[in-house]
JSON list of C-alpha atoms in Angstrom, two decimals:
[
{"chain": "A", "resi": 1, "resn": "MET", "atom": "CA", "xyz": [178.57, -73.69, -37.30]},
{"chain": "A", "resi": 2, "resn": "ARG", "atom": "CA", "xyz": [179.16, -69.96, -37.70]},
{"chain": "A", "resi": 3, "resn": "LYS", "atom": "CA", "xyz": [181.24, -68.85, -40.67]},
{"chain": "A", "resi": 4, "resn": "ILE", "atom": "CA", "xyz": [184.21, -66.51, -40.83]},
{"chain": "A", "resi": 5, "resn": "ASP", "atom": "CA", "xyz": [185.56, -64.90, -43.97]},
{"chain": "A", "resi": 6, "resn": "VAL", "atom": "CA", "xyz": [188.29, -62.45, -44.96]},
{"chain": "A", "resi": 7, "resn": "CYS", "atom": "CA", "xyz": [187.93, -59.31, -47.05]},
{"chain": "A", "resi": 8, "resn": "LEU", "atom": "CA", "xyz": [191.46, -58.80, -48.37]},
{"chain": "A", "resi": 9, "resn": "SER", "atom": "CA", "xyz": [190.89, -55.13, -49.25]},
{"chain": "A", "resi": 10, "resn": "PRO", "atom": "CA", "xyz": [188.31, -52.45, -48.41]},
{"chain": "A", "resi": 11, "resn": "GLU", "atom": "CA", "xyz": [187.72, -52.21, -52.17]},
{"chain": "A", "resi": 12, "resn": "LEU", "atom": "CA", "xyz": [185.98, -55.60, -51.92]},
{"chain": "A", "resi": 13, "resn": "ILE", "atom": "CA", "xyz": [183.72, -54.72, -48.99]},
{"chain": "A", "resi": 14, "resn": "HIS", "atom": "CA", "xyz": [180.67, -54.39, -51.25]},
{"chain": "A", "resi": 15, "resn": "LEU", "atom": "CA", "xyz": [180.78, -58.17, -51.77]},
{"chain": "A", "resi": 16, "resn": "TYR", "atom": "CA", "xyz": [179.83, -58.83, -48.14]},
{"chain": "A", "resi": 17, "resn": "ASP", "atom": "CA", "xyz": [176.62, -58.33, -46.17]},
{"chain": "A", "resi": 18, "resn": "VAL", "atom": "CA", "xyz": [178.29, -56.14, -43.56]},
{"chain": "A", "resi": 19, "resn": "PRO", "atom": "CA", "xyz": [175.09, -55.23, -41.63]},
{"chain": "A", "resi": 20, "resn": "SER", "atom": "CA", "xyz": [174.67, -58.91, -40.69]},
{"chain": "A", "resi": 21, "resn": "LEU", "atom": "CA", "xyz": [178.27, -59.54, -39.65]},
{"chain": "A", "resi": 22, "resn": "SER", "atom": "CA", "xyz": [180.61, -58.83, -36.79]},
{"chain": "A", "resi": 23, "resn": "VAL", "atom": "CA", "xyz": [183.59, -57.15, -38.42]},
{"chain": "A", "resi": 24, "resn": "VAL", "atom": "CA", "xyz": [187.20, -57.01, -37.26]},
{"chain": "A", "resi": 25, "resn": "VAL", "atom": "CA", "xyz": [189.19, -54.28, -39.00]},
{"chain": "A", "resi": 26, "resn": "VAL", "atom": "CA", "xyz": [192.95, -54.72, -39.07]},
{"chain": "A", "resi": 27, "resn": "ASP", "atom": "CA", "xyz": [195.80, -52.51, -40.22]},
{"chain": "A", "resi": 28, "resn": "ILE", "atom": "CA", "xyz": [198.87, -54.05, -38.60]},
{"chain": "A", "resi": 29, "resn": "PHE", "atom": "CA", "xyz": [201.39, -51.52, -39.98]},
{"chain": "A", "resi": 30, "resn": "ARG", "atom": "CA", "xyz": [200.23, -49.37, -38.28]},
{"chain": "A", "resi": 31, "resn": "ALA", "atom": "CA", "xyz": [196.83, -47.80, -37.74]},
{"chain": "A", "resi": 32, "resn": "THR", "atom": "CA", "xyz": [194.98, -50.40, -35.68]},
{"chain": "A", "resi": 33, "resn": "SER", "atom": "CA", "xyz": [198.15, -51.22, -33.74]},
{"chain": "A", "resi": 34, "resn": "CYS", "atom": "CA", "xyz": [198.33, -47.52, -32.84]},
{"chain": "A", "resi": 35, "resn": "MET", "atom": "CA", "xyz": [194.68, -47.41, -31.82]},
{"chain": "A", "resi": 36, "resn": "VAL", "atom": "CA", "xyz": [195.01, -50.41, -29.54]},
{"chain": "A", "resi": 37, "resn": "THR", "atom": "CA", "xyz": [198.13, -48.88, -28.00]},
{"chain": "A", "resi": 38, "resn": "ALA", "atom": "CA", "xyz": [196.39, -45.54, -27.48]},
{"chain": "A", "resi": 39, "resn": "PHE", "atom": "CA", "xyz": [193.49, -47.14, -25.61]},
{"chain": "A", "resi": 40, "resn": "ALA", "atom": "CA", "xyz": [195.90, -49.21, -23.54]},
{"chain": "A", "resi": 41, "resn": "HIS", "atom": "CA", "xyz": [197.51, -45.96, -22.43]},
{"chain": "A", "resi": 42, "resn": "GLY", "atom": "CA", "xyz": [194.26, -44.33, -21.41]},
{"chain": "A", "resi": 43, "resn": "ALA", "atom": "CA", "xyz": [192.68, -42.74, -24.50]},
{"chain": "A", "resi": 44, "resn": "LYS", "atom": "CA", "xyz": [188.98, -42.05, -23.93]},
{"chain": "A", "resi": 45, "resn": "GLU", "atom": "CA", "xyz": [187.80, -42.24, -27.55]},
{"chain": "A", "resi": 46, "resn": "ILE", "atom": "CA", "xyz": [189.13, -42.24, -31.10]},
{"chain": "A", "resi": 47, "resn": "ILE", "atom": "CA", "xyz": [187.25, -40.86, -34.08]},
{"chain": "A", "resi": 48, "resn": "PRO", "atom": "CA", "xyz": [188.47, -42.34, -37.38]},
{"chain": "A", "resi": 49, "resn": "VAL", "atom": "CA", "xyz": [188.03, -40.12, -40.43]},
{"chain": "A", "resi": 50, "resn": "GLU", "atom": "CA", "xyz": [189.14, -40.36, -44.05]},
{"chain": "A", "resi": 51, "resn": "LYS", "atom": "CA", "xyz": [190.05, -36.72, -44.75]},
{"chain": "A", "resi": 52, "resn": "MET", "atom": "CA", "xyz": [192.88, -34.68, -43.23]},
{"chain": "A", "resi": 53, "resn": "ASP", "atom": "CA", "xyz": [190.88, -31.45, -43.23]},
{"chain": "A", "resi": 54, "resn": "LEU", "atom": "CA", "xyz": [188.15, -33.12, -41.19]},
{"chain": "A", "resi": 55, "resn": "CYS", "atom": "CA", "xyz": [190.76, -34.40, -38.76]},
{"chain": "A", "resi": 56, "resn": "SER", "atom": "CA", "xyz": [192.15, -30.88, -38.42]},
{"chain": "A", "resi": 57, "resn": "ALA", "atom": "CA", "xyz": [188.63, -29.58, -37.75]},
{"chain": "A", "resi": 58, "resn": "TYR", "atom": "CA", "xyz": [188.36, -31.94, -34.78]},
{"chain": "A", "resi": 59, "resn": "GLY", "atom": "CA", "xyz": [191.60, -30.45, -33.53]},
{"chain": "A", "resi": 60, "resn": "ALA", "atom": "CA", "xyz": [189.85, -27.08, -33.37]},
{"chain": "A", "resi": 61, "resn": "LYS", "atom": "CA", "xyz": [187.23, -28.73, -31.13]},
{"chain": "A", "resi": 62, "resn": "GLY", "atom": "CA", "xyz": [189.82, -29.79, -28.58]},
{"chain": "A", "resi": 63, "resn": "TYR", "atom": "CA", "xyz": [190.69, -33.22, -29.89]},
{"chain": "A", "resi": 64, "resn": "LEU", "atom": "CA", "xyz": [194.26, -34.39, -30.24]},
{"chain": "A", "resi": 65, "resn": "THR", "atom": "CA", "xyz": [194.93, -35.30, -33.85]},
{"chain": "A", "resi": 66, "resn": "SER", "atom": "CA", "xyz": [196.89, -37.91, -35.75]},
{"chain": "A", "resi": 67, "resn": "ALA", "atom": "CA", "xyz": [197.46, -38.12, -39.49]},
{"chain": "A", "resi": 68, "resn": "GLU", "atom": "CA", "xyz": [199.41, -40.33, -41.87]},
{"chain": "A", "resi": 69, "resn": "ARG", "atom": "CA", "xyz": [199.74, -40.39, -45.62]},
{"chain": "A", "resi": 70, "resn": "ASN", "atom": "CA", "xyz": [202.09, -42.83, -47.35]},
{"chain": "A", "resi": 71, "resn": "GLY", "atom": "CA", "xyz": [203.68, -43.63, -44.00]},
{"chain": "A", "resi": 72, "resn": "VAL", "atom": "CA", "xyz": [204.58, -40.01, -43.25]},
{"chain": "A", "resi": 73, "resn": "THR", "atom": "CA", "xyz": [202.91, -37.55, -40.83]},
{"chain": "A", "resi": 74, "resn": "PRO", "atom": "CA", "xyz": [202.04, -34.14, -42.30]},
{"chain": "A", "resi": 75, "resn": "GLU", "atom": "CA", "xyz": [202.86, -31.08, -40.22]},
{"chain": "A", "resi": 76, "resn": "GLY", "atom": "CA", "xyz": [200.36, -29.74, -37.73]},
{"chain": "A", "resi": 77, "resn": "PHE", "atom": "CA", "xyz": [199.20, -32.96, -36.04]},
{"chain": "A", "resi": 78, "resn": "ASP", "atom": "CA", "xyz": [199.83, -34.17, -32.50]},
{"chain": "A", "resi": 79, "resn": "PHE", "atom": "CA", "xyz": [200.78, -37.78, -33.26]},
{"chain": "A", "resi": 80, "resn": "ASP", "atom": "CA", "xyz": [202.49, -39.69, -36.02]},
{"chain": "A", "resi": 81, "resn": "ASN", "atom": "CA", "xyz": [201.53, -43.24, -37.00]},
{"chain": "A", "resi": 82, "resn": "SER", "atom": "CA", "xyz": [203.87, -45.04, -34.60]},
{"chain": "A", "resi": 83, "resn": "PRO", "atom": "CA", "xyz": [202.49, -46.97, -31.63]},
{"chain": "A", "resi": 84, "resn": "PHE", "atom": "CA", "xyz": [205.33, -45.54, -29.55]},
{"chain": "A", "resi": 85, "resn": "SER", "atom": "CA", "xyz": [203.88, -42.05, -30.04]},
{"chain": "A", "resi": 86, "resn": "TYR", "atom": "CA", "xyz": [200.87, -43.08, -27.94]},
{"chain": "A", "resi": 87, "resn": "GLN", "atom": "CA", "xyz": [202.87, -44.33, -24.97]},
{"chain": "A", "resi": 88, "resn": "VAL", "atom": "CA", "xyz": [202.92, -40.87, -23.38]},
{"chain": "A", "resi": 89, "resn": "ASP", "atom": "CA", "xyz": [201.05, -39.16, -20.55]},
{"chain": "A", "resi": 90, "resn": "LYS", "atom": "CA", "xyz": [198.99, -36.83, -22.72]},
{"chain": "A", "resi": 91, "resn": "VAL", "atom": "CA", "xyz": [197.11, -39.81, -24.16]},
{"chain": "A", "resi": 92, "resn": "LYS", "atom": "CA", "xyz": [195.42, -40.56, -20.83]},
{"chain": "A", "resi": 93, "resn": "GLY", "atom": "CA", "xyz": [191.83, -39.35, -20.93]},
{"chain": "A", "resi": 94, "resn": "ALA", "atom": "CA", "xyz": [192.30, -37.84, -24.40]},
{"chain": "A", "resi": 95, "resn": "LYS", "atom": "CA", "xyz": [189.86, -37.68, -27.26]},
{"chain": "A", "resi": 96, "resn": "ILE", "atom": "CA", "xyz": [191.76, -38.31, -30.49]},
{"chain": "A", "resi": 97, "resn": "CYS", "atom": "CA", "xyz": [190.83, -37.94, -34.14]},
{"chain": "A", "resi": 98, "resn": "VAL", "atom": "CA", "xyz": [192.81, -40.11, -36.56]},
{"chain": "A", "resi": 99, "resn": "THR", "atom": "CA", "xyz": [193.16, -40.25, -40.34]},
{"chain": "A", "resi": 100, "resn": "THR", "atom": "CA", "xyz": [195.42, -42.72, -42.17]},
{"chain": "A", "resi": 101, "resn": "THR", "atom": "CA", "xyz": [196.00, -43.93, -45.70]},
{"chain": "A", "resi": 102, "resn": "ASN", "atom": "CA", "xyz": [194.33, -47.30, -45.22]},
{"chain": "A", "resi": 103, "resn": "GLY", "atom": "CA", "xyz": [193.12, -48.12, -41.70]},
{"chain": "A", "resi": 104, "resn": "THR", "atom": "CA", "xyz": [190.56, -45.38, -41.18]},
{"chain": "A", "resi": 105, "resn": "VAL", "atom": "CA", "xyz": [189.22, -45.98, -44.68]},
{"chain": "A", "resi": 106, "resn": "ALA", "atom": "CA", "xyz": [188.62, -49.63, -43.80]},
{"chain": "A", "resi": 107, "resn": "ILE", "atom": "CA", "xyz": [186.83, -48.68, -40.57]},
{"chain": "A", "resi": 108, "resn": "ARG", "atom": "CA", "xyz": [184.58, -46.17, -42.27]},
{"chain": "A", "resi": 109, "resn": "LYS", "atom": "CA", "xyz": [183.67, -48.62, -45.03]},
{"chain": "A", "resi": 110, "resn": "SER", "atom": "CA", "xyz": [182.79, -51.25, -42.42]},
{"chain": "A", "resi": 111, "resn": "ARG", "atom": "CA", "xyz": [180.80, -48.99, -40.11]},
{"chain": "A", "resi": 112, "resn": "LYS", "atom": "CA", "xyz": [177.40, -50.61, -40.87]},
{"chain": "A", "resi": 113, "resn": "SER", "atom": "CA", "xyz": [178.48, -53.69, -38.94]},
{"chain": "A", "resi": 114, "resn": "PRO", "atom": "CA", "xyz": [176.47, -54.15, -35.72]},
{"chain": "A", "resi": 115, "resn": "ALA", "atom": "CA", "xyz": [179.65, -55.23, -33.89]},
{"chain": "A", "resi": 116, "resn": "LEU", "atom": "CA", "xyz": [182.83, -53.70, -35.29]},
{"chain": "A", "resi": 117, "resn": "PHE", "atom": "CA", "xyz": [186.09, -54.30, -33.45]},
{"chain": "A", "resi": 118, "resn": "VAL", "atom": "CA", "xyz": [189.63, -53.05, -33.99]},
{"chain": "A", "resi": 119, "resn": "GLY", "atom": "CA", "xyz": [192.17, -55.85, -34.17]},
{"chain": "A", "resi": 120, "resn": "ALA", "atom": "CA", "xyz": [195.94, -56.16, -34.00]},
{"chain": "A", "resi": 121, "resn": "PHE", "atom": "CA", "xyz": [198.39, -58.82, -32.91]},
{"chain": "A", "resi": 122, "resn": "LEU", "atom": "CA", "xyz": [198.71, -56.68, -29.80]},
{"chain": "A", "resi": 123, "resn": "ASN", "atom": "CA", "xyz": [195.17, -57.65, -28.70]},
{"chain": "A", "resi": 124, "resn": "ILE", "atom": "CA", "xyz": [194.39, -60.72, -30.81]},
{"chain": "A", "resi": 125, "resn": "SER", "atom": "CA", "xyz": [193.16, -62.93, -27.96]},
{"chain": "A", "resi": 126, "resn": "ARG", "atom": "CA", "xyz": [190.62, -60.33, -26.84]},
{"chain": "A", "resi": 127, "resn": "VAL", "atom": "CA", "xyz": [189.37, -60.08, -30.41]},
{"chain": "A", "resi": 128, "resn": "ALA", "atom": "CA", "xyz": [189.01, -63.85, -30.59]},
{"chain": "A", "resi": 129, "resn": "GLU", "atom": "CA", "xyz": [187.09, -63.85, -27.31]},
{"chain": "A", "resi": 130, "resn": "ALA", "atom": "CA", "xyz": [184.67, -61.22, -28.66]},
{"chain": "A", "resi": 131, "resn": "LEU", "atom": "CA", "xyz": [183.98, -63.26, -31.79]},
{"chain": "A", "resi": 132, "resn": "LYS", "atom": "CA", "xyz": [183.44, -66.41, -29.76]},
{"chain": "A", "resi": 133, "resn": "ASN", "atom": "CA", "xyz": [180.75, -64.50, -27.86]},
{"chain": "A", "resi": 134, "resn": "TRP", "atom": "CA", "xyz": [179.16, -63.18, -31.07]},
{"chain": "A", "resi": 135, "resn": "GLU", "atom": "CA", "xyz": [176.22, -65.32, -32.15]},
{"chain": "A", "resi": 136, "resn": "GLY", "atom": "CA", "xyz": [176.49, -64.83, -35.91]},
{"chain": "A", "resi": 137, "resn": "ASP", "atom": "CA", "xyz": [178.97, -64.91, -38.76]},
{"chain": "A", "resi": 138, "resn": "ALA", "atom": "CA", "xyz": [182.09, -62.76, -38.84]},
{"chain": "A", "resi": 139, "resn": "LEU", "atom": "CA", "xyz": [184.33, -60.96, -41.32]},
{"chain": "A", "resi": 140, "resn": "ILE", "atom": "CA", "xyz": [187.93, -59.80, -41.02]},
{"chain": "A", "resi": 141, "resn": "VAL", "atom": "CA", "xyz": [188.50, -56.66, -43.10]},
{"chain": "A", "resi": 142, "resn": "CYS", "atom": "CA", "xyz": [192.15, -56.13, -44.02]},
{"chain": "A", "resi": 143, "resn": "ALA", "atom": "CA", "xyz": [193.06, -52.50, -44.64]},
{"chain": "A", "resi": 144, "resn": "GLY", "atom": "CA", "xyz": [195.71, -53.48, -47.18]},
{"chain": "A", "resi": 145, "resn": "TRP", "atom": "CA", "xyz": [197.59, -50.78, -49.05]},
{"chain": "A", "resi": 146, "resn": "LYS", "atom": "CA", "xyz": [195.72, -48.34, -51.31]},
{"chain": "A", "resi": 147, "resn": "GLY", "atom": "CA", "xyz": [193.14, -50.91, -52.31]},
{"chain": "A", "resi": 148, "resn": "LYS", "atom": "CA", "xyz": [195.57, -53.81, -52.69]},
{"chain": "A", "resi": 149, "resn": "PRO", "atom": "CA", "xyz": [195.96, -56.74, -50.27]},
{"chain": "A", "resi": 150, "resn": "ASN", "atom": "CA", "xyz": [199.03, -56.89, -48.09]},
{"chain": "A", "resi": 151, "resn": "LEU", "atom": "CA", "xyz": [200.85, -59.67, -46.29]},
{"chain": "A", "resi": 152, "resn": "GLU", "atom": "CA", "xyz": [200.79, -58.49, -42.68]},
{"chain": "A", "resi": 153, "resn": "ASP", "atom": "CA", "xyz": [197.03, -57.96, -42.49]},
{"chain": "A", "resi": 154, "resn": "THR", "atom": "CA", "xyz": [196.47, -61.32, -44.19]},
{"chain": "A", "resi": 155, "resn": "LEU", "atom": "CA", "xyz": [198.73, -62.97, -41.61]},
{"chain": "A", "resi": 156, "resn": "PHE", "atom": "CA", "xyz": [196.69, -61.45, -38.79]},
{"chain": "A", "resi": 157, "resn": "ALA", "atom": "CA", "xyz": [193.49, -62.73, -40.41]},
{"chain": "A", "resi": 158, "resn": "GLY", "atom": "CA", "xyz": [194.96, -66.23, -40.55]},
{"chain": "A", "resi": 159, "resn": "ALA", "atom": "CA", "xyz": [196.17, -66.02, -36.96]},
{"chain": "A", "resi": 160, "resn": "LEU", "atom": "CA", "xyz": [192.72, -64.97, -35.75]},
{"chain": "A", "resi": 161, "resn": "ILE", "atom": "CA", "xyz": [191.01, -67.74, -37.72]},
{"chain": "A", "resi": 162, "resn": "ASP", "atom": "CA", "xyz": [193.48, -70.21, -36.23]},
{"chain": "A", "resi": 163, "resn": "LEU", "atom": "CA", "xyz": [192.44, -69.11, -32.73]},
{"chain": "A", "resi": 164, "resn": "LEU", "atom": "CA", "xyz": [188.78, -69.58, -33.68]},
{"chain": "A", "resi": 165, "resn": "GLN", "atom": "CA", "xyz": [189.07, -73.16, -34.91]},
{"chain": "A", "resi": 166, "resn": "GLY", "atom": "CA", "xyz": [186.15, -75.12, -33.48]},
{"chain": "A", "resi": 167, "resn": "SER", "atom": "CA", "xyz": [184.04, -71.98, -33.11]},
{"chain": "A", "resi": 168, "resn": "TYR", "atom": "CA", "xyz": [183.89, -70.87, -36.75]},
{"chain": "A", "resi": 169, "resn": "HIS", "atom": "CA", "xyz": [183.95, -72.60, -40.11]},
{"chain": "A", "resi": 170, "resn": "VAL", "atom": "CA", "xyz": [186.21, -71.14, -42.80]},
{"chain": "A", "resi": 171, "resn": "ALA", "atom": "CA", "xyz": [183.74, -69.61, -45.23]},
{"chain": "A", "resi": 172, "resn": "ASP", "atom": "CA", "xyz": [185.63, -69.10, -48.47]},
{"chain": "A", "resi": 173, "resn": "ASP", "atom": "CA", "xyz": [188.96, -69.20, -50.29]},
{"chain": "A", "resi": 174, "resn": "ALA", "atom": "CA", "xyz": [190.23, -65.88, -48.90]},
{"chain": "A", "resi": 175, "resn": "ALA", "atom": "CA", "xyz": [189.91, -67.18, -45.36]},
{"chain": "A", "resi": 176, "resn": "MET", "atom": "CA", "xyz": [191.50, -70.48, -46.34]},
{"chain": "A", "resi": 177, "resn": "MET", "atom": "CA", "xyz": [194.41, -68.63, -47.98]},
{"chain": "A", "resi": 178, "resn": "ALA", "atom": "CA", "xyz": [194.92, -66.44, -44.92]},
{"chain": "A", "resi": 179, "resn": "LEU", "atom": "CA", "xyz": [194.92, -69.42, -42.58]},
{"chain": "A", "resi": 180, "resn": "GLY", "atom": "CA", "xyz": [197.37, -71.36, -44.73]},
{"chain": "A", "resi": 181, "resn": "THR", "atom": "CA", "xyz": [199.68, -68.37, -45.08]},
{"chain": "A", "resi": 182, "resn": "TYR", "atom": "CA", "xyz": [199.71, -67.80, -41.33]},
{"chain": "A", "resi": 183, "resn": "ARG", "atom": "CA", "xyz": [200.38, -71.43, -40.47]},
{"chain": "A", "resi": 184, "resn": "GLU", "atom": "CA", "xyz": [203.32, -71.53, -42.85]},
{"chain": "A", "resi": 185, "resn": "ALA", "atom": "CA", "xyz": [204.76, -68.32, -41.37]},
{"chain": "A", "resi": 186, "resn": "SER", "atom": "CA", "xyz": [203.75, -68.61, -37.72]},
{"chain": "A", "resi": 187, "resn": "ALA", "atom": "CA", "xyz": [207.13, -69.75, -36.40]},
{"chain": "A", "resi": 188, "resn": "ASN", "atom": "CA", "xyz": [208.70, -66.40, -37.32]},
{"chain": "A", "resi": 189, "resn": "LEU", "atom": "CA", "xyz": [206.34, -63.66, -38.45]},
{"chain": "A", "resi": 190, "resn": "LEU", "atom": "CA", "xyz": [209.07, -61.04, -38.56]},
{"chain": "A", "resi": 191, "resn": "GLN", "atom": "CA", "xyz": [211.06, -63.12, -40.99]},
{"chain": "A", "resi": 192, "resn": "ALA", "atom": "CA", "xyz": [207.91, -63.80, -43.01]},
{"chain": "A", "resi": 193, "resn": "VAL", "atom": "CA", "xyz": [207.14, -60.13, -43.60]},
{"chain": "A", "resi": 194, "resn": "LYS", "atom": "CA", "xyz": [210.69, -59.17, -44.56]},
{"chain": "A", "resi": 195, "resn": "GLY", "atom": "CA", "xyz": [210.69, -58.30, -48.22]},
{"chain": "A", "resi": 196, "resn": "SER", "atom": "CA", "xyz": [206.99, -57.44, -48.28]},
{"chain": "A", "resi": 197, "resn": "SER", "atom": "CA", "xyz": [206.13, -54.18, -50.00]},
{"chain": "A", "resi": 198, "resn": "HIS", "atom": "CA", "xyz": [204.81, -52.37, -46.93]},
{"chain": "A", "resi": 199, "resn": "VAL", "atom": "CA", "xyz": [207.73, -53.40, -44.74]},
{"chain": "A", "resi": 200, "resn": "ASN", "atom": "CA", "xyz": [210.10, -52.10, -47.40]},
{"chain": "A", "resi": 201, "resn": "ARG", "atom": "CA", "xyz": [208.24, -48.77, -47.36]},
{"chain": "A", "resi": 202, "resn": "LEU", "atom": "CA", "xyz": [208.48, -48.57, -43.58]},
{"chain": "A", "resi": 203, "resn": "LEU", "atom": "CA", "xyz": [212.14, -49.57, -43.49]},
{"chain": "A", "resi": 204, "resn": "GLY", "atom": "CA", "xyz": [212.78, -46.69, -45.84]},
{"chain": "A", "resi": 205, "resn": "LEU", "atom": "CA", "xyz": [211.42, -44.43, -43.10]},
{"chain": "A", "resi": 206, "resn": "GLY", "atom": "CA", "xyz": [213.76, -45.91, -40.51]},
{"chain": "A", "resi": 207, "resn": "ILE", "atom": "CA", "xyz": [211.15, -47.38, -38.18]},
{"chain": "A", "resi": 208, "resn": "GLU", "atom": "CA", "xyz": [212.26, -50.98, -37.75]},
{"chain": "A", "resi": 209, "resn": "LYS", "atom": "CA", "xyz": [211.17, -51.01, -34.10]},
{"chain": "A", "resi": 210, "resn": "ASP", "atom": "CA", "xyz": [207.56, -50.34, -35.11]},
{"chain": "A", "resi": 211, "resn": "ILE", "atom": "CA", "xyz": [207.53, -53.44, -37.29]},
{"chain": "A", "resi": 212, "resn": "SER", "atom": "CA", "xyz": [208.74, -55.73, -34.50]},
{"chain": "A", "resi": 213, "resn": "PHE", "atom": "CA", "xyz": [206.38, -54.22, -31.93]},
{"chain": "A", "resi": 214, "resn": "CYS", "atom": "CA", "xyz": [203.31, -54.50, -34.15]},
{"chain": "A", "resi": 215, "resn": "LEU", "atom": "CA", "xyz": [203.91, -58.25, -34.53]},
{"chain": "A", "resi": 216, "resn": "GLU", "atom": "CA", "xyz": [203.94, -58.91, -30.76]},
{"chain": "A", "resi": 217, "resn": "ARG", "atom": "CA", "xyz": [200.97, -60.89, -29.49]},
{"chain": "A", "resi": 218, "resn": "ASP", "atom": "CA", "xyz": [198.69, -60.03, -26.59]},
{"chain": "A", "resi": 219, "resn": "VAL", "atom": "CA", "xyz": [200.59, -57.08, -25.22]},
{"chain": "A", "resi": 220, "resn": "TYR", "atom": "CA", "xyz": [197.32, -55.35, -24.32]},
{"chain": "A", "resi": 221, "resn": "PRO", "atom": "CA", "xyz": [194.21, -57.26, -23.06]},
{"chain": "A", "resi": 222, "resn": "ILE", "atom": "CA", "xyz": [191.77, -54.67, -24.38]},
{"chain": "A", "resi": 223, "resn": "LEU", "atom": "CA", "xyz": [189.13, -54.46, -27.12]},
{"chain": "A", "resi": 224, "resn": "PRO", "atom": "CA", "xyz": [188.28, -51.23, -28.97]},
{"chain": "A", "resi": 225, "resn": "GLY", "atom": "CA", "xyz": [184.98, -51.20, -30.84]},
{"chain": "A", "resi": 226, "resn": "LEU", "atom": "CA", "xyz": [182.88, -48.77, -32.81]},
{"chain": "A", "resi": 227, "resn": "LYS", "atom": "CA", "xyz": [180.03, -46.93, -31.09]},
{"chain": "A", "resi": 228, "resn": "GLY", "atom": "CA", "xyz": [178.33, -44.45, -33.37]},
{"chain": "A", "resi": 229, "resn": "ASN", "atom": "CA", "xyz": [181.14, -42.61, -35.12]},
{"chain": "A", "resi": 230, "resn": "LYS", "atom": "CA", "xyz": [183.77, -43.21, -32.47]},
{"chain": "A", "resi": 231, "resn": "LEU", "atom": "CA", "xyz": [185.90, -46.04, -31.15]},
{"chain": "A", "resi": 232, "resn": "VAL", "atom": "CA", "xyz": [185.67, -46.79, -27.44]},
{"chain": "A", "resi": 233, "resn": "LEU", "atom": "CA", "xyz": [186.73, -49.63, -25.20]},
{"chain": "A", "resi": 234, "resn": "LYS", "atom": "CA", "xyz": [184.27, -52.51, -25.03]}
]
């Protein structure tokens, strides 16, 4: 049976043979949730970059731009890091360049995967379907927070593994831990993440509605994936 594993932080990505794996990158609060939302509202492509100056340079080429550092959007960008920012008319048909503290770093570090998908609770069933159709092993890369694991991404990893029971074998302890954590918390994910470090950071910014929205399942039946240096719908 195919194997699935979890990389709890992009800092651990060197431990995995990424070129042989389908990779799902997740940053629940909030980068990949924003990307899924943007595509659901008509975005044509998203280019993830690590540096703000590179993101700004894409703006000069006609791209809309989005930036986040430590949960806050610097001045001079078109979008902040809230999924609600992408539920507007100007997203339709737009090319967007995005840089975030954690999510775009995880995507760039995983880019050698032959089948890289962007995952969120918002599109989890479509991600599971894609992995069921993939013929090899898979890896869930959690964006975490500045190199450290976080709870919400780990919960998503466990939820996805739970959906893939019977199709994939849990490969290692990280995947087993994620699955166990999710099953213990699955009855009330919002309650489970209360008190976590990232949620506390976000609550300090007054964006409680983002937290609830990003934990909703299967709002958007779409699947973004990496093609070259850009994300497009698969």
